[in-house]
PDB file of C-alpha atoms and ligand atoms in Angstrom:
ATOM      1  CA  MET A 139       4.316  13.207 -23.296  1.00 95.00           C
ATOM      2  CA  ARG A 140       5.051  11.705 -19.979  1.00 97.00           C
ATOM      3  CA  ILE A 141       4.446  13.926 -16.423  1.00 98.00           C
ATOM      4  CA  ILE A 142       4.750  13.432 -12.958  1.00 98.00           C
ATOM      5  CA  MET A 143       3.626  16.058 -10.934  1.00 97.00           C
ATOM      6  CA  LEU A 144       4.595  16.890  -7.814  1.00 97.00           C
ATOM      7  CA  GLY A 145       3.728  19.876  -4.847  1.00 95.00           C
ATOM      8  CA  ALA A 146       1.541  19.562  -1.559  1.00 94.00           C
ATOM      9  CA  PRO A 147      -1.586  18.871  -0.764  1.00 90.00           C
ATOM     10  CA  GLY A 148      -3.970  21.634  -2.031  1.00 89.00           C
ATOM     11  CA  VAL A 149      -1.241  23.109  -4.335  1.00 93.00           C
ATOM     12  CA  GLY A 150      -3.450  22.106  -7.719  1.00 90.00           C
ATOM     13  CA  LYS A 151      -1.831  19.279  -8.690  1.00 92.00           C
ATOM     14  CA  GLY A 152      -5.645  17.968 -10.308  1.00 88.00           C
ATOM     15  CA  THR A 153      -6.380  21.704 -11.684  1.00 88.00           C
ATOM     16  CA  ILE A 154      -3.336  21.642 -14.015  1.00 95.00           C
ATOM     17  CA  SER A 155      -3.189  18.409 -14.862  1.00 95.00           C
ATOM     18  CA  SER A 156      -6.536  18.624 -16.504  1.00 91.00           C
ATOM     19  CA  GLU A 157      -5.699  21.202 -17.913  1.00 95.00           C
ATOM     20  CA  LEU A 158      -2.171  19.629 -19.175  1.00 96.00           C
ATOM     21  CA  THR A 159      -4.680  16.550 -19.901  1.00 96.00           C
ATOM     22  CA  LYS A 160      -6.858  17.999 -22.470  1.00 95.00           C
ATOM     23  CA  LEU A 161      -3.633  20.304 -24.078  1.00 95.00           C
ATOM     24  CA  TYR A 162      -1.551  16.594 -24.553  1.00 95.00           C
ATOM     25  CA  ASN A 163      -4.314  14.301 -25.384  1.00 96.00           C
ATOM     26  CA  ILE A 164      -3.153  12.287 -22.727  1.00 97.00           C
ATOM     27  CA  PRO A 165      -5.222  10.859 -19.270  1.00 96.00           C
ATOM     28  CA  GLN A 166      -4.381  11.770 -15.796  1.00 96.00           C
ATOM     29  CA  ILE A 167      -4.086   9.042 -13.479  1.00 95.00           C
ATOM     30  CA  SER A 168      -4.934  10.399 -10.087  1.00 93.00           C
ATOM     31  CA  THR A 169      -4.100   7.662  -7.518  1.00 95.00           C
ATOM     32  CA  GLY A 170      -6.542   9.307  -5.154  1.00 91.00           C
ATOM     33  CA  ASP A 171      -9.303   8.985  -7.924  1.00 90.00           C
ATOM     34  CA  ILE A 172      -8.429   5.695  -7.948  1.00 94.00           C
ATOM     35  CA  LEU A 173      -8.366   4.345  -4.437  1.00 95.00           C
ATOM     36  CA  ARG A 174     -11.768   6.291  -3.715  1.00 91.00           C
ATOM     37  CA  SER A 175     -13.493   5.088  -6.609  1.00 91.00           C
ATOM     38  CA  GLU A 176     -12.188   1.394  -5.382  1.00 94.00           C
ATOM     39  CA  VAL A 177     -13.602   2.597  -1.794  1.00 94.00           C
ATOM     40  CA  SER A 178     -16.746   3.120  -3.493  1.00 90.00           C
ATOM     41  CA  LYS A 179     -17.125   0.072  -5.472  1.00 93.00           C
ATOM     42  CA  GLY A 180     -16.496  -1.582  -2.131  1.00 95.00           C
ATOM     43  CA  SER A 181     -14.088  -3.594  -3.625  1.00 95.00           C
ATOM     44  CA  GLU A 182     -10.516  -5.941  -2.184  1.00 95.00           C
ATOM     45  CA  ILE A 183      -8.496  -2.634  -3.008  1.00 95.00           C
ATOM     46  CA  GLY A 184     -10.793  -0.056  -1.463  1.00 96.00           C
ATOM     47  CA  LYS A 185     -11.485  -2.441   1.791  1.00 96.00           C
ATOM     48  CA  LYS A 186      -7.640  -1.982   2.152  1.00 95.00           C
ATOM     49  CA  ALA A 187      -7.226   1.460   1.435  1.00 96.00           C
ATOM     50  CA  GLU A 188      -9.553   3.234   3.631  1.00 95.00           C
ATOM     51  CA  SER A 189      -8.682   3.503   6.769  1.00 92.00           C
ATOM     52  CA  PHE A 190      -5.688   4.501   5.660  1.00 93.00           C
ATOM     53  CA  MET A 191      -7.245   7.024   3.413  1.00 92.00           C
ATOM     54  CA  LYS A 192      -9.597   8.031   6.643  1.00 86.00           C
ATOM     55  CA  GLY A 193      -6.823   9.203   8.524  1.00 81.00           C
ATOM     56  CA  GLY A 194      -4.869  11.401   6.119  1.00 81.00           C
ATOM     57  CA  GLY A 195      -1.846   8.627   5.980  1.00 86.00           C
ATOM     58  CA  LEU A 196      -0.453   6.905   3.167  1.00 93.00           C
ATOM     59  CA  VAL A 197      -1.768   3.512   1.255  1.00 96.00           C
ATOM     60  CA  PRO A 198       0.766   0.823   1.722  1.00 96.00           C
ATOM     61  CA  ASP A 199       2.895   1.062  -1.776  1.00 96.00           C
ATOM     62  CA  ASP A 200       1.872  -2.872  -2.469  1.00 95.00           C
ATOM     63  CA  ILE A 201      -1.526  -1.551  -3.122  1.00 96.00           C
ATOM     64  CA  ILE A 202      -0.263   1.694  -4.924  1.00 97.00           C
ATOM     65  CA  MET A 203       1.663  -0.177  -7.380  1.00 96.00           C
ATOM     66  CA  GLU A 204      -0.716  -2.747  -8.439  1.00 95.00           C
ATOM     67  CA  CYS A 205      -3.328   0.150  -8.990  1.00 95.00           C
ATOM     68  CA  VAL A 206      -0.849   2.520 -10.990  1.00 97.00           C
ATOM     69  CA  GLU A 207       0.542  -0.721 -13.575  1.00 96.00           C
ATOM     70  CA  SER A 208      -2.821  -2.311 -13.998  1.00 93.00           C
ATOM     71  CA  ARG A 209      -3.831   1.701 -15.063  1.00 95.00           C
ATOM     72  CA  LEU A 210      -1.128   2.565 -17.004  1.00 95.00           C
ATOM     73  CA  SER A 211      -1.502  -0.628 -19.464  1.00 94.00           C
ATOM     74  CA  GLU A 212      -4.908   0.953 -20.401  1.00 95.00           C
ATOM     75  CA  ASP A 213      -5.139   1.899 -23.687  1.00 95.00           C
ATOM     76  CA  ASP A 214      -5.532   5.853 -23.546  1.00 95.00           C
ATOM     77  CA  CYS A 215      -1.850   5.732 -21.863  1.00 96.00           C
ATOM     78  CA  THR A 216      -0.087   4.361 -25.452  1.00 93.00           C
ATOM     79  CA  ASN A 217       0.057   9.352 -26.141  1.00 93.00           C
ATOM     80  CA  GLY A 218       1.465   9.173 -22.775  1.00 97.00           C
ATOM     81  CA  PHE A 219       0.032  10.031 -19.109  1.00 98.00           C
ATOM     82  CA  ILE A 220      -0.065  12.276 -16.268  1.00 98.00           C
ATOM     83  CA  LEU A 221       0.707  10.754 -12.668  1.00 97.00           C
ATOM     84  CA  ASP A 222      -0.977  13.480 -10.997  1.00 94.00           C
ATOM     85  CA  GLY A 223      -0.456  12.105  -6.771  1.00 92.00           C
ATOM     86  CA  PHE A 224       1.749   9.708  -7.251  1.00 96.00           C
ATOM     87  CA  PRO A 225       4.950   8.907  -6.598  1.00 97.00           C
ATOM     88  CA  ARG A 226       4.518   9.784  -3.029  1.00 94.00           C
ATOM     89  CA  THR A 227       7.789   8.568  -1.315  1.00 94.00           C
ATOM     90  CA  ILE A 228      10.853   7.597  -2.143  1.00 95.00           C
ATOM     91  CA  ALA A 229      10.227   3.474  -2.510  1.00 96.00           C
ATOM     92  CA  GLN A 230       7.448   4.785  -4.484  1.00 97.00           C
ATOM     93  CA  ALA A 231      10.121   6.440  -7.190  1.00 97.00           C
ATOM     94  CA  GLU A 232      12.150   3.578  -7.045  1.00 97.00           C
ATOM     95  CA  LEU A 233       8.828   1.321  -8.278  1.00 97.00           C
ATOM     96  CA  LEU A 234       8.106   3.994 -10.885  1.00 98.00           C
ATOM     97  CA  LYS A 235      11.336   3.561 -11.922  1.00 97.00           C
ATOM     98  CA  THR A 236      11.531  -0.240 -12.509  1.00 97.00           C
ATOM     99  CA  LEU A 237       8.268  -0.507 -13.963  1.00 97.00           C
ATOM    100  CA  LEU A 238       8.981   2.161 -16.413  1.00 97.00           C
ATOM    101  CA  HIS A 239      12.298   0.834 -17.486  1.00 97.00           C
ATOM    102  CA  ARG A 240      10.563  -2.757 -17.734  1.00 96.00           C
ATOM    103  CA  LYS A 241       7.523  -1.323 -20.181  1.00 94.00           C
ATOM    104  CA  SER A 242      11.227   0.564 -22.060  1.00 95.00           C
ATOM    105  CA  LEU A 243       9.755   4.158 -21.410  1.00 96.00           C
ATOM    106  CA  SER A 244      10.762   7.064 -20.022  1.00 96.00           C
ATOM    107  CA  LEU A 245       9.616  10.031 -18.428  1.00 97.00           C
ATOM    108  CA  ASN A 246       9.541  13.757 -20.399  1.00 97.00           C
ATOM    109  CA  ALA A 247       8.926  16.361 -17.144  1.00 98.00           C
ATOM    110  CA  ILE A 248       8.937  16.020 -13.763  1.00 98.00           C
ATOM    111  CA  ILE A 249       7.079  19.160 -12.707  1.00 98.00           C
ATOM    112  CA  ASN A 250       7.216  20.555  -8.915  1.00 97.00           C
ATOM    113  CA  LEU A 251       3.692  22.876  -8.341  1.00 97.00           C
ATOM    114  CA  GLU A 252       4.796  25.336  -5.360  1.00 96.00           C
ATOM    115  CA  ALA A 253       2.867  27.951  -3.181  1.00 95.00           C
ATOM    116  CA  PRO A 254       2.650  29.310   0.011  1.00 94.00           C
ATOM    117  CA  GLU A 255       1.528  27.384   2.297  1.00 90.00           C
ATOM    118  CA  ASP A 256      -1.476  29.925   3.868  1.00 90.00           C
ATOM    119  CA  LEU A 257      -2.585  29.197   0.313  1.00 91.00           C
ATOM    120  CA  ILE A 258      -2.679  26.022   0.395  1.00 91.00           C
ATOM    121  CA  MET A 259      -4.656  25.442   3.919  1.00 89.00           C
ATOM    122  CA  ARG A 260      -7.369  28.267   2.543  1.00 89.00           C
ATOM    123  CA  ARG A 261      -7.720  25.797  -0.374  1.00 87.00           C
ATOM    124  CA  LEU A 262      -7.907  22.798   1.039  1.00 87.00           C
ATOM    125  CA  THR A 263     -10.252  23.905   3.812  1.00 90.00           C
ATOM    126  CA  SER A 264     -12.643  25.335   1.675  1.00 92.00           C
ATOM    127  CA  ARG A 265     -13.305  23.063  -0.597  1.00 90.00           C
ATOM    128  CA  ARG A 266     -17.432  21.317  -0.569  1.00 94.00           C
ATOM    129  CA  THR A 267     -18.262  18.278  -2.565  1.00 93.00           C
ATOM    130  CA  CYS A 268     -21.420  17.064  -3.787  1.00 95.00           C
ATOM    131  CA  SER A 269     -22.727  13.739  -1.172  1.00 94.00           C
ATOM    132  CA  ASN A 270     -24.406  12.261  -3.710  1.00 93.00           C
ATOM    133  CA  PRO A 271     -21.808   9.891  -4.889  1.00 86.00           C
ATOM    134  CA  SER A 272     -23.065   9.549  -8.241  1.00 90.00           C
ATOM    135  CA  CYS A 273     -22.127  13.452  -8.971  1.00 92.00           C
ATOM    136  CA  GLN A 274     -19.421  14.294  -6.621  1.00 87.00           C
ATOM    137  CA  ALA A 275     -19.407  17.729  -8.264  1.00 93.00           C
ATOM    138  CA  ILE A 276     -16.499  20.020  -6.420  1.00 91.00           C
ATOM    139  CA  PHE A 277     -17.316  23.607  -5.269  1.00 94.00           C
ATOM    140  CA  ASN A 278     -15.376  26.173  -3.723  1.00 92.00           C
ATOM    141  CA  ILE A 279     -16.699  28.099  -0.809  1.00 93.00           C
ATOM    142  CA  TYR A 280     -14.256  30.948  -1.907  1.00 89.00           C
ATOM    143  CA  THR A 281     -13.693  30.923  -5.632  1.00 87.00           C
ATOM    144  CA  LYS A 282     -16.422  28.576  -7.418  1.00 91.00           C
ATOM    145  CA  PRO A 283     -19.581  28.818  -4.429  1.00 96.00           C
ATOM    146  CA  PRO A 284     -22.930  27.144  -4.509  1.00 97.00           C
ATOM    147  CA  LYS A 285     -25.862  29.127  -6.207  1.00 98.00           C
ATOM    148  CA  ARG A 286     -27.617  28.163  -3.107  1.00 97.00           C
ATOM    149  CA  ASP A 287     -25.456  27.962   0.039  1.00 96.00           C
ATOM    150  CA  GLY A 288     -24.305  24.132   0.900  1.00 96.00           C
ATOM    151  CA  VAL A 289     -26.321  22.350  -1.981  1.00 97.00           C
ATOM    152  CA  CYS A 290     -24.939  20.791  -5.204  1.00 97.00           C
ATOM    153  CA  ASP A 291     -25.963  23.195  -8.428  1.00 98.00           C
ATOM    154  CA  PHE A 292     -26.394  20.290 -10.574  1.00 97.00           C
ATOM    155  CA  CYS A 293     -28.355  17.871  -8.351  1.00 97.00           C
ATOM    156  CA  GLU A 294     -29.502  19.629  -5.472  1.00 97.00           C
ATOM    157  CA  SER A 295     -27.929  17.206  -2.619  1.00 97.00           C
ATOM    158  CA  PRO A 296     -26.622  18.857   0.081  1.00 97.00           C
ATOM    159  CA  LEU A 297     -22.788  19.547  -0.105  1.00 97.00           C
ATOM    160  CA  VAL A 298     -20.241  18.178   2.485  1.00 95.00           C
ATOM    161  CA  GLN A 299     -16.431  18.973   3.473  1.00 92.00           C
ATOM    162  CA  ARG A 300     -14.577  15.343   2.496  1.00 85.00           C
ATOM    163  CA  GLU A 301     -13.344  13.607   5.557  1.00 82.00           C
ATOM    164  CA  ASP A 302      -9.791  13.787   4.381  1.00 79.00           C
ATOM    165  CA  GLU A 303     -10.494  17.816   3.918  1.00 85.00           C
ATOM    166  CA  LYS A 304     -11.242  18.608   8.285  1.00 85.00           C
ATOM    167  CA  GLU A 305      -8.953  20.818   9.470  1.00 85.00           C
ATOM    168  CA  GLU A 306      -7.378  18.452  11.371  1.00 87.00           C
ATOM    169  CA  VAL A 307      -6.827  15.464   9.017  1.00 88.00           C
ATOM    170  CA  ILE A 308      -5.197  18.138   6.502  1.00 88.00           C
ATOM    171  CA  MET A 309      -2.762  19.775   8.917  1.00 89.00           C
ATOM    172  CA  HIS A 310      -2.145  15.296   9.425  1.00 89.00           C
ATOM    173  CA  ARG A 311      -1.620  15.543   5.531  1.00 89.00           C
ATOM    174  CA  LEU A 312       0.755  18.567   5.182  1.00 91.00           C
ATOM    175  CA  ARG A 313       2.958  16.876   7.702  1.00 92.00           C
ATOM    176  CA  VAL A 314       2.932  13.444   6.121  1.00 91.00           C
ATOM    177  CA  TYR A 315       3.372  15.211   2.590  1.00 93.00           C
ATOM    178  CA  LYS A 316       6.637  16.681   4.165  1.00 94.00           C
ATOM    179  CA  GLU A 317       8.278  14.176   5.686  1.00 94.00           C
ATOM    180  CA  ASN A 318       7.424  11.411   3.142  1.00 92.00           C
ATOM    181  CA  THR A 319       6.982  13.433  -0.335  1.00 92.00           C
ATOM    182  CA  LEU A 320       8.983  16.140  -0.255  1.00 93.00           C
ATOM    183  CA  PRO A 321      12.247  14.786   0.164  1.00 95.00           C
ATOM    184  CA  LEU A 322      11.090  13.199  -3.743  1.00 96.00           C
ATOM    185  CA  ILE A 323      12.067  16.718  -4.321  1.00 96.00           C
ATOM    186  CA  GLU A 324      15.789  16.052  -3.836  1.00 95.00           C
ATOM    187  CA  TYR A 325      15.908  12.673  -5.424  1.00 97.00           C
ATOM    188  CA  TYR A 326      14.694  14.519  -8.870  1.00 97.00           C
ATOM    189  CA  LYS A 327      15.799  17.567  -8.543  1.00 95.00           C
ATOM    190  CA  ASN A 328      18.935  16.583 -10.411  1.00 95.00           C
ATOM    191  CA  GLU A 329      17.288  14.867 -13.213  1.00 96.00           C
ATOM    192  CA  PRO A 330      16.883  17.890 -16.317  1.00 97.00           C
ATOM    193  CA  ILE A 331      13.542  16.798 -16.993  1.00 97.00           C
ATOM    194  CA  PHE A 332      12.719  18.328 -13.434  1.00 97.00           C
ATOM    195  CA  PHE A 333      11.414  21.602 -12.685  1.00 97.00           C
ATOM    196  CA  SER A 334       9.430  23.708 -10.239  1.00 97.00           C
ATOM    197  CA  ILE A 335       6.789  26.101 -11.146  1.00 98.00           C
ATOM    198  CA  PRO A 336       4.812  28.727  -9.054  1.00 97.00           C
ATOM    199  CA  CYS A 337       0.828  27.362  -8.415  1.00 97.00           C
ATOM    200  CA  ILE A 338      -0.529  30.921  -7.583  1.00 95.00           C
ATOM    201  CA  ASP A 339      -2.998  31.630 -10.468  1.00 93.00           C
ATOM    202  CA  PRO A 340      -3.544  28.339 -12.802  1.00 92.00           C
ATOM    203  CA  LYS A 341      -3.826  29.839 -16.355  1.00 95.00           C
ATOM    204  CA  GLU A 342       0.081  31.164 -15.627  1.00 97.00           C
ATOM    205  CA  THR A 343       0.987  28.498 -14.250  1.00 98.00           C
ATOM    206  CA  VAL A 344      -0.417  26.146 -17.566  1.00 97.00           C
ATOM    207  CA  ASP A 345       0.942  28.773 -19.958  1.00 97.00           C
ATOM    208  CA  GLY A 346       4.571  28.799 -17.782  1.00 97.00           C
ATOM    209  CA  ILE A 347       4.313  24.361 -18.040  1.00 98.00           C
ATOM    210  CA  ARG A 348       3.926  24.553 -21.767  1.00 97.00           C
ATOM    211  CA  ARG A 349       6.537  27.207 -23.143  1.00 96.00           C
ATOM    212  CA  ARG A 350       8.755  24.409 -21.113  1.00 95.00           C
ATOM    213  CA  LEU A 351       6.984  21.398 -22.711  1.00 94.00           C
ATOM    214  CA  ASP A 352       7.034  22.905 -25.864  1.00 90.00           C
ATOM    215  CA  SER A 353      10.417  24.084 -26.393  1.00 82.00           C
TER     216      SER A 353
HETATM  217  P1  ADP B 437      -4.528  15.185  -2.746  1.00 87.32           P
HETATM  218  O1  ADP B 437      -5.264  15.987  -1.708  1.00 87.32           O
HETATM  219  O2  ADP B 437      -3.859  14.915  -0.544  1.00 87.32           O
HETATM  220  O3  ADP B 437      -3.416  14.938  -3.176  1.00 87.32           O
HETATM  221  P2  ADP B 437      -5.288  12.551  -2.998  1.00 87.32           P
HETATM  222  O4  ADP B 437      -6.377  12.896  -4.088  1.00 87.32           O
HETATM  223  O5  ADP B 437      -4.590  12.473  -4.177  1.00 87.32           O
HETATM  224  O6  ADP B 437      -5.191  13.538  -2.334  1.00 87.32           O
HETATM  225  O7  ADP B 437      -5.188  11.262  -2.092  1.00 87.32           O
HETATM  226  C1  ADP B 437      -6.198  11.054  -1.214  1.00 87.32           C
HETATM  227  C2  ADP B 437      -5.663   9.763   0.070  1.00 87.32           C
HETATM  228  O8  ADP B 437      -5.050   8.854  -0.680  1.00 87.32           O
HETATM  229  C3  ADP B 437      -4.521  10.383   0.351  1.00 87.32           C
HETATM  230  O9  ADP B 437      -4.413  10.617   1.727  1.00 87.32           O
HETATM  231  C4  ADP B 437      -4.108   9.097   0.498  1.00 87.32           C
HETATM  232  O10 ADP B 437      -3.772   8.259   2.377  1.00 87.32           O
HETATM  233  C5  ADP B 437      -4.088   8.453  -0.521  1.00 87.32           C
HETATM  234  N1  ADP B 437      -3.092   8.154  -2.132  1.00 87.32           N
HETATM  235  C6  ADP B 437      -3.550   8.566  -2.744  1.00 87.32           C
HETATM  236  N2  ADP B 437      -2.008   8.775  -3.815  1.00 87.32           N
HETATM  237  C7  ADP B 437      -1.274   7.826  -2.673  1.00 87.32           C
HETATM  238  C8  ADP B 437       0.118   7.371  -2.917  1.00 87.32           C
HETATM  239  N3  ADP B 437       1.100   7.850  -4.459  1.00 87.32           N
HETATM  240  N4  ADP B 437       0.562   6.960  -2.199  1.00 87.32           N
HETATM  241  C9  ADP B 437       0.211   6.575  -0.906  1.00 87.32           C
HETATM  242  N5  ADP B 437      -1.397   6.956  -0.866  1.00 87.32           N
HETATM  243  C10 ADP B 437      -2.183   7.712  -1.281  1.00 87.32           C
HETATM  244 ZN1   ZN B 438     -24.587  17.372  -6.612  1.00 87.32          ZN
END
């Protein structure tokens, strides 16, 4: 099963993708996670990507394609994969098309997750991450609060708001999404494997996707 997961930041791409990972036994490939790990390793890619990420802008396509291509050639992708947070621009979608063609792979689904903007804002500003780099547990002040305010349940390190989850940066990320990524819906919407689905309650969303994919 090869899937592209689309949707605004905070819509729940990560949550839904990780559920589908278990159901279909395929890895979730998040370009955001790959980049964050490169940044924390201090690799060449990480150094190049860091400044773009801090401000909530997009990392250049050549860096992204390098990450995606090398990740797709790993063994665990033989069963398929879920692309989460990629492609993010029409240019990336074109480059992905070429890459898949070259590897003789076709996609099974292009899923667009939808949620109202106020819900998205609330979700994005309520996330808190453990500041211990080897833990990085994620909490949510409304839906998954830590046992003690501001302290990680697992390692007792302070919880912080990710630099790119501060309110101004989020506003900017949503603008970048509207300008660069929303046009992807137009780009894909006539493909028979494309569909949109609401993402308010994650369980309902996963059930809806399953019905669609298993039919
Ligand atoms: P989000 O919560 O917005 O989905 P991600 O964790 O996917 O955020 O990505 C974090 C940051 O990494 C983005 O703000 C962007 O700077 C960079 N990034 C991730 N994926 C891409 C991509 N496909 N193209 C360009 N930049 C990307
Ligand atoms: Zn922790």
